[in-house]
Short mmCIF file of C-alpha atoms in Angstrom, two decimals:
data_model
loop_
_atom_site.label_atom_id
_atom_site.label_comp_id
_atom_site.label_asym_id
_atom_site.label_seq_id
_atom_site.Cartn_x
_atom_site.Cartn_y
_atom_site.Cartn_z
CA UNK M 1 -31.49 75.98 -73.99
CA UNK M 2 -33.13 77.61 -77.35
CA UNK M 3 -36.25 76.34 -78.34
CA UNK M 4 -36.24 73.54 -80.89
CA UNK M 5 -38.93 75.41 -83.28
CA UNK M 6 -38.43 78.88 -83.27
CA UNK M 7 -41.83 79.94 -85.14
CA UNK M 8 -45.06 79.77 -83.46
CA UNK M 9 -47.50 77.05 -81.87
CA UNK M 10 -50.74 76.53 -84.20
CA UNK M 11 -53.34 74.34 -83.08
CA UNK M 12 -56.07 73.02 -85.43
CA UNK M 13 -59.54 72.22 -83.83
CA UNK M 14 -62.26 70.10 -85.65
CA UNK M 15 -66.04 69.21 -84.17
CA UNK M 16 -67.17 65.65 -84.67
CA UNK M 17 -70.71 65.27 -85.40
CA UNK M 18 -70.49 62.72 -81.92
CA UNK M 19 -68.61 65.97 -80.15
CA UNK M 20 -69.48 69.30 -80.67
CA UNK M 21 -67.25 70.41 -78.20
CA UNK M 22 -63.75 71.74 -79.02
CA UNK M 23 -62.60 73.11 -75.35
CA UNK M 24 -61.06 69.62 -74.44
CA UNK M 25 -59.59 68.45 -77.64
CA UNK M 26 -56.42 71.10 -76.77
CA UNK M 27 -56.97 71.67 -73.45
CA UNK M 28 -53.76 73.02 -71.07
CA UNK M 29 -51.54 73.25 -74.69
CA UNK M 30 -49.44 76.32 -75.34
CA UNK M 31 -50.64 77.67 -78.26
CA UNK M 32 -49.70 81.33 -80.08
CA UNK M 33 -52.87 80.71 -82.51
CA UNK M 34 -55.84 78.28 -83.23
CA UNK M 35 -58.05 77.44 -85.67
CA UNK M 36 -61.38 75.85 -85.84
CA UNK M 37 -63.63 74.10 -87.90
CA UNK M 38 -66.99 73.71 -86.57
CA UNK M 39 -68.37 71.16 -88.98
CA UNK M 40 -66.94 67.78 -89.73
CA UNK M 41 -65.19 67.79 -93.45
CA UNK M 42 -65.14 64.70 -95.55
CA UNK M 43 -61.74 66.09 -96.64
CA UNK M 44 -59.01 68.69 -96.54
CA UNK M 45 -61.04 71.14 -98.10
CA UNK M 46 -62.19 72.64 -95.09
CA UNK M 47 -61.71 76.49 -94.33
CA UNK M 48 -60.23 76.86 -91.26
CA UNK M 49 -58.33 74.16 -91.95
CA UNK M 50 -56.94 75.61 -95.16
CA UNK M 51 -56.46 78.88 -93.66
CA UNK M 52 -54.54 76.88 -91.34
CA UNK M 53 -51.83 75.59 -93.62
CA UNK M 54 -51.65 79.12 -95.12
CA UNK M 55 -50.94 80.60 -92.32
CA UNK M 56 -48.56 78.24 -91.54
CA UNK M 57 -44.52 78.79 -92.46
CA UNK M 58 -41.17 77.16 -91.32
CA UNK M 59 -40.26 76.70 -87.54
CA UNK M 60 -43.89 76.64 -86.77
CA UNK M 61 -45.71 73.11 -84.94
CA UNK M 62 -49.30 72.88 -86.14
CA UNK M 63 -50.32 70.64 -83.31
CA UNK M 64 -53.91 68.70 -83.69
CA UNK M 65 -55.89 66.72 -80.75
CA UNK M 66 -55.64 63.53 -83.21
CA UNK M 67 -55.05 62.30 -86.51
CA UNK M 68 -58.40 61.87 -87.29
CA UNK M 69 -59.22 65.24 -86.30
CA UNK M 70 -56.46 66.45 -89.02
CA UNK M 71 -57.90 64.25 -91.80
CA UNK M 72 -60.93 61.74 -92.61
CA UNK M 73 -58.51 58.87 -94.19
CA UNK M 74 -54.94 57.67 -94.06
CA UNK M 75 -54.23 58.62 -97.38
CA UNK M 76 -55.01 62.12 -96.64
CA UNK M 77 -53.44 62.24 -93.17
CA UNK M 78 -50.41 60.86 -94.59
CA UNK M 79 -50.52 63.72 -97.89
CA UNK M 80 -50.89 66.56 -95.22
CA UNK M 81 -48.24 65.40 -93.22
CA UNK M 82 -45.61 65.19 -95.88
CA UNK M 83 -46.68 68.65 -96.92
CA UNK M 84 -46.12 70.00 -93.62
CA UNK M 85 -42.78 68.37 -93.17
CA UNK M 86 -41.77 69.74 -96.45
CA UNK M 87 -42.24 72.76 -95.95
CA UNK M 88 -40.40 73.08 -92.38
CA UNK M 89 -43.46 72.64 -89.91
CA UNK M 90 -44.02 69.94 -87.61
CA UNK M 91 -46.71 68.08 -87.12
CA UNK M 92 -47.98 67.09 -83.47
CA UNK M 93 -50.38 65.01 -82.25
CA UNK M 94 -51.64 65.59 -78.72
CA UNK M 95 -53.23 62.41 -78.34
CA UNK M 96 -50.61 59.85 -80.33
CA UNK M 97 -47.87 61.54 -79.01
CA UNK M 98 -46.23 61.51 -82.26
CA UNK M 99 -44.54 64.36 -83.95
CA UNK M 100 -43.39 64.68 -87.52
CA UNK M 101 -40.39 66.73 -88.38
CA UNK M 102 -39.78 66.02 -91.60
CA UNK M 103 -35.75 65.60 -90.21
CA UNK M 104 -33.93 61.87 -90.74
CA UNK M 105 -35.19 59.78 -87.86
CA UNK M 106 -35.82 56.06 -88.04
CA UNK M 107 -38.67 56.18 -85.91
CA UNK M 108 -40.67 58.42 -87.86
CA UNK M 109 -39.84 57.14 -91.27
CA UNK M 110 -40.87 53.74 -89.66
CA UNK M 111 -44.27 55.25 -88.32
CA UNK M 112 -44.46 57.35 -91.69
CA UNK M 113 -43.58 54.12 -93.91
CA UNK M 114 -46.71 52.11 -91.71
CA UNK M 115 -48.92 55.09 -92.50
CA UNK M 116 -47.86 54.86 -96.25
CA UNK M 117 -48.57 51.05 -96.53
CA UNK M 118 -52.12 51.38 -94.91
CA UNK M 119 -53.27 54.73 -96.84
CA UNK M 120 -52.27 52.74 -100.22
CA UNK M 121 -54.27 49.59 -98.90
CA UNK M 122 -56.92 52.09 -98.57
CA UNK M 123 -56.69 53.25 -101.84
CA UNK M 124 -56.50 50.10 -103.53
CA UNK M 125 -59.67 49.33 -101.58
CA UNK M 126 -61.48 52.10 -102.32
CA UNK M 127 -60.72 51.41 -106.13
CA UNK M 128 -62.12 47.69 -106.16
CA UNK M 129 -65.21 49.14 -103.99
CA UNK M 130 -65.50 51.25 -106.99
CA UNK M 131 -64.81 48.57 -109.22
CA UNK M 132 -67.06 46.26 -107.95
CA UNK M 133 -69.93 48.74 -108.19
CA UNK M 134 -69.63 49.57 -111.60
CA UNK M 135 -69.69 46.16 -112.64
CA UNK M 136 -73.29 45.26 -110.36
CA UNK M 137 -74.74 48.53 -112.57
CA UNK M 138 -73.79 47.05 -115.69
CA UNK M 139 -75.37 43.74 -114.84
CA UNK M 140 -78.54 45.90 -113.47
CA UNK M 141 -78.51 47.14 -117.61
CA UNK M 142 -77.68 51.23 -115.65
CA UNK M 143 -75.76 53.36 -118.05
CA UNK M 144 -72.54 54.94 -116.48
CA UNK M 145 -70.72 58.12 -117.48
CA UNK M 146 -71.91 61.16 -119.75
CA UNK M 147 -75.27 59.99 -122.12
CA UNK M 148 -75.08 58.55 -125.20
CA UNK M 149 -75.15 60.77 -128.65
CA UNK M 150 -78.69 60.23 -130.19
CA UNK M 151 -78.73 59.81 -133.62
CA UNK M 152 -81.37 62.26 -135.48
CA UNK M 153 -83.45 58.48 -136.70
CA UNK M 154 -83.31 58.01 -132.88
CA UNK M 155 -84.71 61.27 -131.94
CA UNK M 156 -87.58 61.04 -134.29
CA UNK M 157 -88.26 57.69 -133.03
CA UNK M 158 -88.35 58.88 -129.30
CA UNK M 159 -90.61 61.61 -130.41
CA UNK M 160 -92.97 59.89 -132.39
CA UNK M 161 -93.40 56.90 -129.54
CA UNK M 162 -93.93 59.50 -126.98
CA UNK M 163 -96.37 61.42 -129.16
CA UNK M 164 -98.22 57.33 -129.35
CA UNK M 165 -98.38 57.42 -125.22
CA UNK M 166 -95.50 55.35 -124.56
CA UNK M 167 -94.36 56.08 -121.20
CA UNK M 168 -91.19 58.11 -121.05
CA UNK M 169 -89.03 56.90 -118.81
CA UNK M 170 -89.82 53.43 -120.35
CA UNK M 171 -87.97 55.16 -123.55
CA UNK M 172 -85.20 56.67 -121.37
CA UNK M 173 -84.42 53.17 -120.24
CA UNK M 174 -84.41 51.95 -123.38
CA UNK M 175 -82.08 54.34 -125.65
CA UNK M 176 -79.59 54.72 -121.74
CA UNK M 177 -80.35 58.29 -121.17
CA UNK M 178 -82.34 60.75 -118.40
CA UNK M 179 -85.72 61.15 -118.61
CA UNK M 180 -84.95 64.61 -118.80
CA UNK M 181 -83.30 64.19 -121.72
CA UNK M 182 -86.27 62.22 -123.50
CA UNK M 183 -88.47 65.80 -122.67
CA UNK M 184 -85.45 67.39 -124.37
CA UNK M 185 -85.27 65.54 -127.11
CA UNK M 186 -89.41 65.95 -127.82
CA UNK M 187 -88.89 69.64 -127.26
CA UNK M 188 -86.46 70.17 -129.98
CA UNK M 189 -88.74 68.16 -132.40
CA UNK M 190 -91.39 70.48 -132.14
CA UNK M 191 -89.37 73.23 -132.59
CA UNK M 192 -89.82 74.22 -136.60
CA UNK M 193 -86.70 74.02 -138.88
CA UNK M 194 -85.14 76.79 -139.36
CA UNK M 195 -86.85 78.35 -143.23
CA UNK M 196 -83.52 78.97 -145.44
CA UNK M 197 -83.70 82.12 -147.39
CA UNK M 198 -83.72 82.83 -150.87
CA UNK M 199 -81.17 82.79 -153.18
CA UNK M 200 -80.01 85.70 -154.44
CA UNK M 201 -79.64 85.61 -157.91
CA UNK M 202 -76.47 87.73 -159.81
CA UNK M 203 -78.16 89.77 -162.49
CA UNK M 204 -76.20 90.83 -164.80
CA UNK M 205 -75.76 94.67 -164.77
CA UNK M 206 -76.53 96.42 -168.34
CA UNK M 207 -74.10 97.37 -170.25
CA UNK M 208 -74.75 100.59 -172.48
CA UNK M 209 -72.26 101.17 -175.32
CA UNK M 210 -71.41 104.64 -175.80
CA UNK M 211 -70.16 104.56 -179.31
CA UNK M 212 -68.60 108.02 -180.53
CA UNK M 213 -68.79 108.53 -184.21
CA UNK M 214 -65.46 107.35 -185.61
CA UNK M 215 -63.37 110.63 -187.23
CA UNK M 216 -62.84 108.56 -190.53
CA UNK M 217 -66.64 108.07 -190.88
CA UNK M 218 -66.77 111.74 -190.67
CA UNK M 219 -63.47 112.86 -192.71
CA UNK M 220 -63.52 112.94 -196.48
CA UNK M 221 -60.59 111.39 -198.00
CA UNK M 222 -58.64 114.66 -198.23
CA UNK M 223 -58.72 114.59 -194.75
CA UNK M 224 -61.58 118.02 -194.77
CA UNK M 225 -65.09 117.71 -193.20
CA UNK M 226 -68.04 117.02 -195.24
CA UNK M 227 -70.62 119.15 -196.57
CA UNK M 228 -73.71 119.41 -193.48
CA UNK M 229 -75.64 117.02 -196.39
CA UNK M 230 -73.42 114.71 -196.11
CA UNK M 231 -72.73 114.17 -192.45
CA UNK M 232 -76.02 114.51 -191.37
CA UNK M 233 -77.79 111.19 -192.31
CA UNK M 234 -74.84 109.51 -190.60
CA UNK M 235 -75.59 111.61 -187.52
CA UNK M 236 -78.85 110.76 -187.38
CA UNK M 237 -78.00 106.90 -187.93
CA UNK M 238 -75.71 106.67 -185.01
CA UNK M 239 -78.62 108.74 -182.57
CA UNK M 240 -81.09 105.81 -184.06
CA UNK M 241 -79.07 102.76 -183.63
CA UNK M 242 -76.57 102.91 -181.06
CA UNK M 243 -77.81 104.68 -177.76
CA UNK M 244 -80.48 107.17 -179.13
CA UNK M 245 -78.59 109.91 -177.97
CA UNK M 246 -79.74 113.41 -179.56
CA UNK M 247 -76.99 115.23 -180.94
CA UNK M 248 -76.94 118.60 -181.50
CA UNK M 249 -74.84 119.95 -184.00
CA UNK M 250 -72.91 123.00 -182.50
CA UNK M 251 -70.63 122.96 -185.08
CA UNK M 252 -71.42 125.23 -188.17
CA UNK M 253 -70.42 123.66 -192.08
CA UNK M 254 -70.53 126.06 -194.70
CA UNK M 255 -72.09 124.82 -197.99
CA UNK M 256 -69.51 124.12 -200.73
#
């Protein structure tokens, strides 16, 4: 007769902090491979463990001593085991002697359907545990979740009472934040604000006009240059007035 799983026999060991002693928890099972955890978890995040359900593929058992050697709570046990099943491996427990196959069988989805209803009580008692504490720190006045934003009035305050001897973690109390964060706060008070720089004034660049003599100034009306008398004086205007330039007259007039 063939073997009902074809892949390999996995066992999963884990230590209790009562029993350090893994030897009997599989002792006398057929196994192809183990793995062990030798510290106790407080959840699946264990290494051996998640080595484990790597290693893991369809057609294998992982087989455990116990279900509370697989996982610390119901909800966990019952997140694994669906996982498993999913995927093709069964799940056996030497000391239940229960199996999970993940194939249609009334029994199991019973005992699954059980495990379902008590890991969701769990949860929904976990959550009012929660609940139930957050509401006895509000009546204590504690302040829950990330620290408030101080306002820059507040911060100066804060600084200024410290500076007066007020004890610190009296003023943490008060504005809901770590005493730590009161040292903070004084610390970037003394720190000097930051000096702006100057502004940088736009001055205007200088603009030099480079006037040429205009050829009419220096045309006679019959359209012939002027006599060296003539042109001169207005040569020696235009260096005065306009950019001081020295002109040198290469150009030779004859007298009339």
């Amino acid at each position: 007769m063939a073997d009902e799983h074809k892949g390999q026999r996995i066992g999963y060991l884990r230590v209790s902090a009562a029993d350090q002693n893994t030897h009997r928890q599989l002792d006398g099972v057929e196994l192809d491979r183990t793995f062990e955890d030798k510290a106790s978890g407080k959840d699946t995040n264990r290494p051996a463990l998640r080595e484990a359900l790597g290693y893991v593929r369809e057609g294998d058992v992982l087989i455990c001593h116990s279900m509370d050697r697989l996982a610390r709570s119901l909800v966990d046990l019952l997140s694994l085991v669906k996982d498993l099943t999913g995927r093709g491996v069964a799940v056996e427990f030497h000391k239940e002697k229960l199996t999970f196959t993940g194939e249609p069988n009334p029994m199991q989805e019973l005992q699954l359907g059980v495990m379902g209803a008590v890991a969701q009580f769990e949860r929904s008692m976990i959550k009012e545990r929660q609940a139930e504490g957050i509401r006895a720190a509000q009546a204590q006045g504690k302040h829950l979740g990330r620290a408030p934003k101080l306002t820059a009035d507040q911060e100066a305050q804060i600084d200024a009472r410290a500076a007066s001897g007020e004890d610190k973690s009296a003023l943490a109390k008060e504005f809901g934040i770590s005493r730590a964060s009161v040292y903070n706060v004084i610390a970037r008070q003394k720190k000097p604000a930051p000096v702006a720089a100057p502004k940088r004034e736009e001055v205007p660049a200088q603009s030099v006009e480079h006037t040429t003599p205009s050829f009419v100034e220096l045309e006679s009306e019959g359209g012939k240059p002027k006599t060296r008398e003539l042109l001169m004086p207005k040569l020696d205007k235009f260096q005065t007035e306009k950019c001081k330039i020295h002109l040198e007259p290469t150009v030779e007039f004859e007298d009339d």
